[in-house]
Amino acid sequence: MAPVNENNSQNGSQESAAPPIKKPKLEDVLDEDDANEGQQSSVQQRKQTITDRSKQCPYLDTINRHLLDFDFEKLCSVSLTRINVYACLVCGKYFQGRGTNTHAYTHSVAESHHVFLNLSTLKFYCLPDNYEIIDSSLDDIKYVLDPVFTVRDIRSLDREDVKQSRTVDGTFYHPGVVGLNNIKANDYCNVILQALSHVKPIRDFFLMEKNYANIKRPPGDTAFTLVQRFGELLRKLWNPRNFKAHVSPHEMLQAVVLWSNKQFQITKQGDPIEFLSWFLHSLHKQLRGNKQPDSSVINRSFLGEMKIYTRKLPPTELDDVQKQLLLATDEYQEKEETSTFLYLTCDLPATPLFIDELRENIIPQVNLYQLLAKFNSISEKEYKTYKDNFLKRFEITRLPKYVILYIKRFTKNTFFLEKNPTIVNFPVKNVDFGDILTEENKKNHRYTKYNLVANIVHDGEPNSGTYRCHILQKSTNQWYEMQDLHVTSILPQMITLTEAYIQIYELQESDDT
C-alpha cells in the first residue's frame, strides 16, 4: 500500500502545482448528478420566488390611470434625458433609471410611488425593491402606450356593428373620432391630420407598424422619422382602449417642426394647404417613393395626371398687325406638357364690389361644377408673370382614388391678405368628375363618382381665423365636426353652408348611387 500512497501524494503535489485544474475533495462534494439536481432546484426556487413576488405586487392598487398620459415626449422630468426613461404609474411623471440614486429611485422613496413602466421595453417594475412586475391586469396600460392592430382589427373598423369605446372616466367615443389638442396655434395641422386619418388606404397602411418599421432614420438628432410619428398618432387616434377621448399631437408636431426646418410652427398659425403639400411629399420621400404612381401609399391614393396646354400672349401695347406676326412664330404656339398632381386648385370668382338693391349678393355663391370646369380641357385661364402673360387650359387624363380639392380663398396683394367669402355649393355624395373628362379620357375610367369624406373650413379673418374639419365616420355613416378637442355630430346639410377650404373626395367603386 506504501507505493500507492506515494503515487497518490505525488499526483496530489502535481495537481496542487496546477491551480486551474484544482480537484475538490470527495468528501466536500456531492455526486455530480446530485449536485446538478441541487443547483437546478435552487435556481427554480429563486425563479419561483421572483415570479410569486412579481405576480403578487402589493402596490398595483396605487396605479392611477386617470393621470397617465403617454402623448408627450418621453423625457425625464428632472434631467431631460431620453435614455432609459420610466413612467411613474401613480402620478404620471417621467423619470430616468431605476437603480440606486437615479431619479426614478429617488422619486419612489420620497413620494412612496412604487410602480413604474419602462417606456421603451414596456416592462413594469416595483421600486425601490427593483423587481419586475408580471401581471395581466397591466396590459391595458401597455396597449395605450403602444397600440397594436392586426389585419382583422383594421378590417372591422368600418363595420356597422362596431361598438362605442369607453374611457376611464366613463366617456363614450368612436375610435377615430377623437379630438386633437391645440397646444397653441397648431389647429392648421390638426385639421389635416384628422382628414388624412379618415382616408382608408392611408389609415390602413399606417395602423400596421410593420409597413414602415424598417425605415432607417438619417444621421443627426432626428430620433424618429416623420413616418413613425404619423403612424404612432394614427394608432392612438384609432385606439379602441384609450384612457381619454382626446389625443395630443405633441410628438408628431415636434417631428414636423424638426423635419420642416421650422417652416411649420406650433406657436404660429400656418396655411393648411402648404402643410398638406409639404407633409404628403415628405411622407412619400421617406417611404422611398419615386415618380411612379404605385411607388408609395401616398401616390396610390392621391396622385393624378393631367395635360397642361400653354399659350403665350403678345404684349397688349402692340397693334393688331404686330400681334398677328408674333402669334405666327413658334414662341407663341400652344405647347403641351404632362404633369402629375396631388390636389386640384379651384379658383373662386371675384366677389362683387357692390350690393344690389335687393341685398341678395351679400354672400355670393357658386356651384362646385363651375369651379371644376377649369379642368375640362376647354376653359382657358390667364396667368401673369412679371414679364409675360400666358393662357393655360387643363385636361385631366387620370383621376386618383382620392381627389383633394383646394378652394383658393386667400389672395395676397401689395398691402394685405384678402379672403374671398364665397360659399361653394357642393353635394356630399355622387360628385361626378366624369363631367370634366373628355370622351377619350372617360373611356379609361370605369367609375367617376366620388363621395365627400373630409371637409376643412376656415372661419374668421385671414390672419387670425381658426380652422375646423368635418369627417365622415363610415361605421355609423355619421358626420362629425372637429375643432381641436371639441367633437360634435353635424348634419350633412349644414356642411354645405360652410366656407369650405380643402375637401377630400373618395371614389365609389360600385354602380350603387
XYZ file of C-alpha atoms in Angstrom:
513
model
C 0.000 0.000 0.000
C 3.021 2.289 0.531
C 3.730 2.774 -3.210
C 0.084 3.598 -3.801
C 0.181 6.282 -1.119
C 3.414 7.620 -2.568
C 1.892 7.838 -6.030
C -1.184 9.485 -4.592
C 0.964 12.019 -2.804
C 2.961 12.655 -5.993
C -0.214 13.104 -8.015
C -1.564 15.386 -5.339
C 1.591 17.519 -5.443
C 1.400 17.714 -9.265
C -2.251 18.682 -9.147
C -1.604 21.288 -6.493
C 1.112 22.758 -8.714
C -1.512 23.473 -11.420
C -4.119 25.815 -9.878
C -6.577 25.862 -12.842
C -7.135 22.088 -12.548
C -7.602 22.034 -8.807
C -9.568 18.942 -7.832
C -12.063 19.185 -5.000
C -12.054 16.617 -2.216
C -14.587 13.867 -2.474
C -15.928 14.327 0.985
C -16.714 18.020 0.299
C -18.912 17.496 -2.756
C -21.961 15.515 -3.698
C -22.231 13.155 -6.538
C -22.238 15.051 -9.876
C -25.868 14.227 -10.688
C -26.979 15.174 -7.199
C -25.099 18.459 -7.475
C -26.803 19.368 -10.791
C -30.183 18.492 -9.370
C -29.443 20.640 -6.337
C -28.381 23.602 -8.452
C -31.428 23.293 -10.722
C -33.786 23.092 -7.777
C -32.219 26.167 -6.132
C -32.466 28.146 -9.408
C -36.082 27.066 -9.797
C -36.784 28.091 -6.217
C -35.268 31.534 -6.832
C -37.262 31.915 -10.066
C -40.415 30.802 -8.315
C -39.788 33.316 -5.541
C -39.299 36.154 -8.045
C -42.340 35.048 -10.049
C -44.504 34.863 -6.953
C -43.357 38.294 -5.876
C -43.824 39.658 -9.420
C -47.356 38.357 -9.591
C -48.234 39.467 -6.074
C -47.013 43.081 -6.074
C -48.879 44.818 -3.217
C -48.809 48.244 -4.876
C -50.845 47.622 -8.034
C -53.896 49.292 -6.488
C -51.943 52.592 -6.267
C -51.863 52.958 -10.079
C -53.873 55.998 -11.173
C -54.998 55.565 -14.788
C -56.667 58.989 -14.813
C -53.240 60.663 -14.635
C -51.490 58.561 -17.275
C -50.697 60.451 -20.486
C -48.231 58.952 -22.961
C -48.759 61.556 -25.705
C -45.915 63.847 -24.706
C -42.223 63.480 -25.375
C -40.560 60.700 -23.398
C -38.163 62.876 -21.370
C -37.056 62.593 -17.760
C -38.802 65.433 -15.895
C -35.613 66.136 -13.919
C -32.638 65.520 -16.218
C -34.498 65.954 -19.570
C -32.755 62.898 -20.976
C -34.380 60.439 -23.400
C -32.288 57.468 -22.251
C -33.816 54.771 -20.030
C -36.951 56.715 -19.090
C -39.612 55.282 -16.778
C -43.164 56.496 -16.199
C -44.459 56.593 -12.633
C -47.875 54.954 -12.850
C -49.053 56.687 -9.678
C -48.538 60.339 -10.669
C -47.829 60.016 -14.413
C -44.433 61.790 -14.378
C -41.356 60.559 -16.255
C -38.046 59.769 -14.538
C -34.737 58.269 -15.617
C -33.327 54.932 -14.444
C -34.364 52.552 -11.691
C -31.047 51.811 -9.929
C -29.930 53.374 -6.652
C -29.510 57.176 -6.774
C -31.423 57.500 -10.069
C -34.277 59.985 -10.370
C -36.928 57.247 -10.526
C -35.468 55.532 -7.446
C -35.341 58.819 -5.520
C -38.922 59.624 -6.524
C -40.163 56.214 -5.391
C -38.554 56.628 -1.962
C -39.510 60.271 -1.443
C -43.132 60.022 -2.638
C -43.839 56.331 -1.881
C -44.742 55.762 -5.536
C -43.703 52.213 -6.331
C -44.965 51.090 -9.761
C -43.006 52.199 -12.854
C -43.142 51.394 -16.577
C -40.112 51.382 -18.864
C -41.274 53.427 -21.871
C -39.032 51.598 -24.348
C -39.162 47.951 -23.221
C -42.782 48.144 -21.922
C -41.806 46.268 -18.743
C -43.211 47.090 -15.298
C -41.049 47.385 -12.190
C -41.555 47.925 -8.477
C -39.177 50.425 -6.885
C -37.210 50.663 -4.688
C -37.360 46.839 -4.397
C -36.364 46.695 -8.073
C -38.189 43.583 -9.270
C -40.207 43.142 -12.460
C -43.976 43.019 -12.162
C -45.736 40.439 -14.312
C -49.477 40.916 -14.215
C -52.067 40.701 -16.991
C -54.110 43.494 -15.400
C -51.451 45.943 -16.641
C -51.890 45.029 -20.320
C -54.323 47.905 -20.870
C -51.621 50.422 -19.885
C -49.178 48.775 -22.271
C -51.753 48.934 -25.081
C -52.399 52.656 -24.532
C -48.668 53.369 -24.769
C -48.195 51.245 -27.889
C -51.470 50.227 -29.620
C -51.143 47.217 -31.924
C -53.552 46.478 -34.769
C -53.968 43.194 -36.604
C -55.324 42.827 -40.128
C -58.596 41.625 -38.639
C -58.805 44.707 -36.385
C -58.294 47.053 -39.337
C -60.912 45.314 -41.472
C -63.500 45.666 -38.715
C -63.004 49.437 -38.212
C -65.649 50.427 -40.796
C -68.166 47.702 -39.982
C -71.643 48.835 -38.968
C -71.695 46.729 -35.798
C -68.630 48.424 -34.264
C -69.423 49.350 -30.670
C -68.534 52.588 -28.965
C -65.473 52.608 -26.746
C -65.374 53.881 -23.181
C -62.674 55.904 -21.449
C -61.519 55.592 -17.845
C -63.878 58.390 -16.724
C -66.864 56.780 -18.469
C -66.958 58.943 -21.622
C -68.104 57.106 -24.751
C -66.352 57.711 -28.081
C -65.943 56.203 -31.524
C -62.369 55.149 -32.427
C -61.042 57.646 -34.958
C -63.472 60.351 -33.818
C -61.399 61.906 -31.032
C -60.202 65.471 -30.574
C -56.637 66.683 -31.099
C -55.177 69.086 -28.551
C -54.345 72.596 -29.781
C -51.078 73.292 -27.983
C -51.048 76.953 -29.036
C -51.688 77.658 -32.726
C -51.471 74.269 -34.428
C -55.131 73.940 -35.496
C -53.989 74.229 -39.134
C -52.025 70.977 -38.630
C -54.747 69.257 -36.613
C -57.363 69.526 -39.373
C -55.004 67.979 -41.947
C -54.048 65.126 -39.610
C -57.717 64.450 -38.813
C -58.685 64.485 -42.502
C -55.858 62.130 -43.543
C -56.721 59.736 -40.697
C -60.048 59.058 -42.459
C -58.534 58.274 -45.859
C -58.821 54.487 -45.777
C -55.581 53.446 -47.591
C -53.536 55.929 -45.540
C -55.152 54.803 -42.295
C -54.812 51.069 -43.019
C -51.169 51.431 -44.062
C -50.049 53.391 -41.000
C -52.005 51.311 -38.484
C -49.780 48.329 -39.385
C -46.434 49.262 -37.873
C -44.560 46.572 -39.813
C -45.233 48.504 -43.059
C -42.703 51.168 -42.077
C -40.726 49.565 -39.235
C -37.624 49.087 -41.404
C -37.295 52.701 -42.499
C -33.896 53.928 -41.351
C -33.536 57.414 -39.979
C -30.847 59.669 -41.456
C -27.836 60.704 -39.360
C -28.324 63.597 -36.975
C -30.516 64.357 -33.994
C -33.724 63.158 -35.633
C -34.536 60.295 -33.290
C -37.745 59.411 -35.131
C -38.853 59.765 -38.712
C -41.983 61.643 -39.729
C -43.474 58.337 -40.886
C -43.042 56.708 -37.459
C -44.555 59.669 -35.633
C -47.538 59.801 -38.004
C -48.064 56.058 -37.529
C -47.983 56.459 -33.738
C -50.546 59.265 -33.928
C -52.939 57.289 -36.148
C -52.718 54.244 -33.875
C -53.618 56.441 -30.905
C -56.493 58.123 -32.781
C -57.998 54.745 -33.702
C -57.184 53.034 -30.392
C -60.414 51.420 -29.045
C -58.961 51.267 -25.496
C -57.921 54.887 -24.894
C -57.936 56.202 -21.328
C -59.277 59.559 -22.561
C -61.336 60.749 -25.525
C -58.676 63.037 -26.976
C -55.078 62.791 -28.162
C -52.234 65.305 -28.013
C -50.170 65.507 -31.245
C -47.170 66.865 -29.322
C -44.568 64.352 -30.550
C -45.981 64.439 -34.097
C -45.747 68.238 -34.265
C -42.233 68.252 -32.836
C -41.225 65.991 -35.721
C -42.962 68.395 -38.144
C -41.051 71.393 -36.761
C -37.771 69.487 -36.973
C -38.222 67.981 -40.446
C -39.567 71.208 -41.973
C -36.650 73.242 -40.585
C -39.144 75.310 -38.570
C -41.203 76.222 -41.630
C -44.267 74.987 -39.716
C -44.516 76.008 -36.066
C -46.673 75.001 -33.107
C -46.823 78.593 -31.874
C -47.640 80.345 -35.159
C -50.690 79.953 -37.396
C -49.963 78.474 -40.828
C -51.760 77.569 -44.044
C -53.218 74.020 -44.121
C -52.691 73.618 -47.880
C -48.986 74.442 -47.566
C -48.697 71.983 -44.691
C -50.643 69.318 -46.605
C -48.433 69.670 -49.685
C -45.206 69.510 -47.655
C -46.483 66.659 -45.477
C -47.561 64.407 -48.369
C -44.281 64.969 -50.232
C -42.241 64.296 -47.070
C -44.104 61.064 -46.299
C -43.730 59.952 -49.926
C -39.995 60.656 -49.839
C -39.413 58.855 -46.524
C -41.362 55.847 -47.807
C -38.785 55.681 -50.626
C -41.327 56.697 -53.230
C -40.487 57.870 -56.744
C -42.461 59.307 -59.660
C -44.282 56.043 -60.355
C -47.997 56.007 -59.388
C -47.609 52.821 -57.296
C -44.335 53.682 -55.553
C -45.930 54.643 -52.208
C -49.289 54.683 -50.448
C -49.356 58.474 -50.980
C -49.141 58.164 -54.767
C -51.561 55.226 -54.850
C -54.153 57.328 -53.039
C -53.772 60.887 -54.334
C -51.645 61.026 -57.475
C -53.494 62.021 -60.635
C -52.344 63.091 -64.071
C -53.234 65.976 -66.375
C -52.158 67.675 -69.573
C -51.416 71.379 -69.463
C -51.730 73.424 -72.658
C -49.891 76.768 -72.507
C -50.126 79.616 -74.989
C -48.111 82.822 -74.688
C -49.954 86.109 -75.216
C -48.436 89.039 -77.133
C -47.929 92.332 -75.267
C -51.070 94.468 -75.122
C -49.341 97.652 -76.273
C -48.743 96.222 -79.784
C -51.158 96.848 -82.647
C -53.114 94.062 -84.343
C -50.615 93.537 -87.189
C -47.686 93.122 -84.837
C -49.727 90.763 -82.672
C -50.590 88.588 -85.664
C -46.934 88.408 -86.676
C -45.922 87.341 -83.182
C -48.695 84.746 -82.987
C -47.321 83.108 -86.131
C -43.933 82.426 -84.516
C -43.085 79.186 -82.650
C -42.718 81.010 -79.348
C -46.434 81.892 -79.347
C -47.713 78.468 -80.395
C -49.586 76.316 -77.906
C -47.338 73.909 -76.009
C -48.427 70.701 -74.290
C -46.909 69.068 -71.212
C -47.954 66.178 -68.992
C -47.926 66.763 -65.257
C -48.975 64.919 -62.098
C -50.931 66.401 -59.204
C -51.730 65.595 -55.584
C -54.512 68.170 -55.328
C -56.537 70.399 -57.671
C -56.634 74.163 -57.140
C -60.089 75.653 -57.709
C -60.290 79.429 -58.262
C -63.238 81.299 -56.794
C -64.838 84.082 -58.851
C -64.149 87.592 -57.605
C -66.639 88.906 -55.065
C -68.969 91.698 -56.254
C -67.920 95.171 -55.175
C -71.456 96.469 -54.640
C -74.612 95.066 -53.098
C -77.658 95.056 -55.360
C -80.978 96.686 -54.493
C -82.495 93.522 -53.029
C -79.339 92.877 -50.941
C -79.081 89.394 -52.432
C -75.348 89.469 -53.094
C -74.218 89.912 -49.519
C -72.788 86.382 -49.527
C -72.068 85.301 -53.112
C -72.472 81.629 -54.002
C -71.004 79.408 -56.695
C -71.591 75.817 -57.750
C -68.785 73.274 -57.378
C -69.134 72.198 -61.014
C -68.404 75.782 -62.099
C -65.076 75.574 -60.278
C -64.290 72.141 -61.752
C -64.922 73.451 -65.282
C -61.357 74.793 -65.130
C -60.148 71.224 -65.815
C -62.440 70.342 -68.764
C -59.674 70.996 -71.362
C -61.753 73.831 -72.896
C -61.763 76.639 -70.329
C -58.745 78.923 -70.520
C -57.317 80.950 -67.659
C -54.820 83.789 -67.902
C -51.673 83.664 -65.787
C -49.409 86.681 -65.388
C -45.731 86.835 -64.605
C -43.606 89.919 -64.106
C -42.778 89.903 -67.823
C -45.144 87.713 -69.862
C -48.783 86.657 -69.906
C -49.959 83.120 -70.662
C -53.241 81.359 -71.340
C -53.499 77.876 -69.883
C -56.070 75.124 -70.081
C -56.067 71.847 -68.192
C -57.148 68.363 -69.215
C -57.331 65.652 -66.551
C -56.201 62.334 -68.006
C -56.201 60.135 -64.881
C -58.276 60.600 -61.747
C -56.864 59.262 -58.450
C -58.816 57.191 -55.923
C -58.990 60.215 -53.653
C -59.349 63.716 -55.098
C -58.201 66.633 -52.934
C -59.767 69.978 -53.883
C -58.111 73.184 -52.714
C -60.582 76.084 -52.928
C -58.375 79.157 -53.158
C -59.881 81.684 -50.747
C -56.870 83.844 -49.931
C -55.171 86.292 -52.283
C -52.165 88.431 -51.426
C -51.773 91.882 -52.862
C -49.210 94.569 -52.205
C -50.652 95.606 -48.888
C -52.556 92.815 -47.175
C -54.132 89.351 -47.379
C -57.716 89.172 -48.598
C -60.249 86.409 -48.055
C -62.984 85.509 -50.529
C -66.142 84.580 -48.516
C -67.962 82.967 -51.468
C -69.997 79.919 -50.459
C -69.396 76.836 -52.625
C -72.485 74.702 -53.169
C -71.427 71.072 -53.368
C -73.177 67.702 -53.000
C -71.902 65.435 -50.236
C -72.461 62.313 -52.358
C -72.148 61.352 -56.035
C -69.990 64.196 -57.314
C -69.417 63.123 -60.925
C -65.914 64.088 -62.030
C -66.656 62.374 -65.344
C -68.367 65.598 -66.438
C -64.991 67.335 -66.777
C -63.292 64.453 -68.615
C -63.062 64.306 -72.381
C -64.805 61.406 -74.110
C -61.446 59.761 -74.782
C -60.307 60.016 -71.144
C -63.683 58.919 -69.835
C -63.218 55.538 -71.554
C -60.223 54.886 -69.279
C -62.287 55.384 -66.102
C -64.846 52.773 -65.157
C -66.118 54.819 -62.205
C -66.120 58.592 -61.924
C -68.454 59.321 -58.988
C -66.964 60.481 -55.706
C -68.277 60.954 -52.160
C -67.023 63.554 -49.714
C -65.101 62.102 -46.745
C -63.451 65.212 -45.259
C -64.102 68.953 -45.418
C -61.814 71.626 -43.913
C -63.255 75.062 -43.149
C -61.704 78.435 -42.322
C -63.580 80.830 -40.030
C -62.785 84.449 -39.253
C -60.267 86.948 -40.581
C -57.472 85.874 -42.976
C -54.613 86.353 -40.495
C -56.357 85.499 -37.242
C -59.028 82.929 -38.085
C -59.409 79.327 -36.963
C -59.754 76.000 -38.775
C -62.165 73.145 -38.202
C -62.899 69.993 -40.161
C -65.830 67.711 -40.915
C -65.217 63.987 -41.274
C -67.446 61.047 -42.139
C -67.444 58.122 -39.709
C -68.147 55.211 -42.063
C -69.169 52.666 -39.431
C -72.110 54.853 -38.376
C -72.432 56.916 -41.583
C -72.469 59.959 -39.304
C -70.748 63.296 -39.937
C -68.753 64.926 -37.138
C -67.363 68.418 -36.730
C -63.940 68.617 -35.083
C -62.315 71.759 -33.775
C -59.336 70.837 -31.644
C -60.764 68.996 -28.586
C -64.411 69.668 -29.458
C -66.153 66.857 -31.340
C -69.857 67.186 -32.191
C -72.159 65.431 -34.645
C -73.420 67.543 -37.555
C -75.991 67.160 -40.310
C -74.546 66.839 -43.837
C -76.850 69.678 -44.955
C -75.008 72.050 -42.607
C -71.619 71.157 -44.100
C -72.569 72.640 -47.476
C -73.194 76.060 -45.862
C -69.623 76.468 -44.617
C -66.705 78.292 -46.224
C -65.014 75.132 -47.496
C -61.243 75.410 -47.943
C -59.923 71.867 -48.553
C -62.035 68.834 -49.467
C -61.209 65.144 -49.895
C -63.432 63.002 -52.124
C -63.364 59.192 -52.284
C -64.021 57.223 -55.477
C -67.100 54.986 -55.338
C -66.003 51.734 -56.957
C -69.506 50.380 -57.427
C -72.544 51.104 -59.546
C -74.662 51.964 -56.495
C -75.751 55.573 -56.159
